[in-house]
Short mmCIF file of C-alpha atoms in Angstrom, two decimals:
data_model
loop_
_atom_site.label_atom_id
_atom_site.label_comp_id
_atom_site.label_asym_id
_atom_site.label_seq_id
_atom_site.Cartn_x
_atom_site.Cartn_y
_atom_site.Cartn_z
CA MET A 1 0.14 0.05 0.11
CA TYR A 2 1.06 3.65 -0.44
CA GLN A 3 -0.44 6.19 1.36
CA GLY A 4 -2.87 3.75 2.78
CA GLN A 5 -4.01 2.87 -0.84
CA ARG A 6 -3.72 -0.51 -2.41
CA PHE A 7 -1.71 -0.50 -5.41
CA ASP A 8 -0.92 -4.08 -5.83
CA SER A 9 -1.34 -7.55 -4.15
CA GLN A 10 0.21 -11.05 -4.71
CA ASN A 11 -0.99 -14.61 -3.20
CA LEU A 12 2.02 -16.50 -2.40
CA GLU A 13 2.56 -20.30 -2.52
CA THR A 14 1.60 -22.70 0.32
CA PHE A 15 4.56 -24.15 2.11
CA TYR A 16 5.61 -25.97 5.08
CA GLN A 17 7.96 -24.67 7.27
CA GLY A 18 10.00 -27.55 9.10
CA HIS A 19 11.56 -27.30 13.03
CA LYS A 20 14.30 -24.63 13.58
CA ASN A 21 14.03 -23.62 9.76
CA THR A 22 13.90 -20.25 8.14
CA SER A 23 11.70 -19.90 4.90
CA THR A 24 12.14 -17.18 2.31
CA LEU A 25 9.74 -16.00 0.02
CA HIS A 26 10.05 -13.76 -2.89
CA PRO A 27 6.83 -11.82 -4.05
CA VAL A 28 7.19 -9.14 -6.71
CA PHE A 29 4.85 -6.14 -6.54
CA LYS A 30 4.44 -3.82 -9.81
CA GLY A 31 2.14 -1.46 -8.62
CA GLN A 32 -0.27 -1.87 -11.34
CA SER A 33 -3.24 0.21 -9.96
CA ILE A 34 -3.74 3.88 -10.07
CA VAL A 35 -3.16 5.40 -6.84
CA LEU A 36 -4.92 8.47 -6.12
CA LEU A 37 -2.86 11.11 -4.04
CA GLY A 38 -4.88 14.20 -3.09
CA ARG A 39 -3.92 15.71 -0.16
CA GLN A 40 -0.65 13.60 0.05
CA LYS A 41 0.58 14.78 -2.94
CA SER A 42 3.10 16.98 -1.16
CA ASN A 43 4.40 13.72 0.84
CA TYR A 44 5.03 11.95 -2.51
CA ASN A 45 6.86 14.72 -4.14
CA ASN A 46 9.08 14.82 -0.57
CA GLN A 47 9.53 11.15 -1.27
CA LYS A 48 10.05 11.32 -4.73
CA ASN A 49 12.79 14.21 -4.23
CA SER A 50 14.59 12.07 -1.62
CA GLY A 51 14.52 9.07 -4.02
CA VAL A 52 12.87 6.87 -0.91
CA TYR A 53 9.45 5.82 -0.65
CA GLU A 54 7.34 4.87 2.11
CA ILE A 55 5.35 1.70 1.38
CA GLU A 56 3.32 -0.60 3.63
CA VAL A 57 2.98 -4.15 3.24
CA LYS A 58 0.40 -6.19 4.98
CA LEU A 59 0.17 -10.04 5.04
CA TYR A 60 -2.94 -12.00 5.67
CA MET A 61 -2.43 -15.75 5.87
CA ARG A 62 -3.86 -18.92 7.56
CA ILE A 63 -1.29 -20.96 9.68
CA ARG A 64 -1.46 -23.84 11.75
CA LEU A 65 1.07 -24.94 14.20
CA LYS A 66 2.11 -28.56 15.07
CA ALA A 67 3.93 -29.72 18.34
CA GLY A 68 4.72 -33.21 18.16
CA TRP A 69 1.55 -35.14 17.16
CA ILE A 70 -0.83 -31.99 18.38
CA LYS A 71 -2.17 -29.65 15.22
CA THR A 72 -3.85 -26.13 16.43
CA HIS A 73 -7.06 -25.23 14.24
CA LYS A 74 -5.85 -22.81 11.51
CA ILE A 75 -4.85 -19.35 12.89
CA LYS A 76 -5.18 -15.79 11.12
CA PRO A 77 -2.49 -13.42 12.27
CA LYS A 78 -2.20 -10.34 10.29
CA ILE A 79 1.34 -8.87 9.58
CA GLU A 80 2.31 -5.14 9.06
CA CYS A 81 5.50 -3.84 7.86
CA ASP A 82 6.41 -0.42 6.93
CA PHE A 83 9.30 -0.06 4.46
CA LYS A 84 11.49 2.62 3.16
CA VAL A 85 12.05 1.48 -0.13
CA PRO A 86 15.07 3.04 -2.29
CA LEU A 87 14.42 3.97 -5.80
CA GLU A 88 17.45 4.75 -8.28
CA SER A 89 17.26 8.37 -9.29
CA ASN A 90 19.95 10.53 -11.60
CA GLY A 91 22.48 7.44 -11.00
CA ARG A 92 22.45 7.33 -7.25
CA SER A 93 20.83 4.53 -5.21
CA ALA A 94 20.03 4.58 -1.19
CA ASN A 95 20.59 1.35 0.78
CA PHE A 96 17.83 -0.70 1.72
CA GLU A 97 17.24 -1.22 5.39
CA GLU A 98 15.99 -4.01 7.26
CA THR A 99 12.36 -3.13 8.87
CA ARG A 100 10.51 -4.76 12.05
CA CYS A 101 6.96 -5.90 11.66
CA HIS A 102 3.89 -5.76 13.79
CA LEU A 103 2.09 -8.81 14.55
CA ASP A 104 -1.78 -8.86 15.21
#
């Protein structure tokens, strides 16, 4: 999302994550929807000049936990991440920084 408006969404493949394992996902967001800025146009212009855009990623998922032979019902956590995405402009680019996400 940009300035509270969705510009793209992706469905990720189903996977099993084993014990003490890290799974890496590689979604690609292309921004195929029009985003109407209105009052946020000055924020957009400031971000455009700095070359770093503030993007929000929301993850909606269904998970099931397993401990030994016990499995839980499907749980639906919501995860929100705020990113500052650097875009190359005039031959210069900024470094992407890690971001902590909020789990609800």
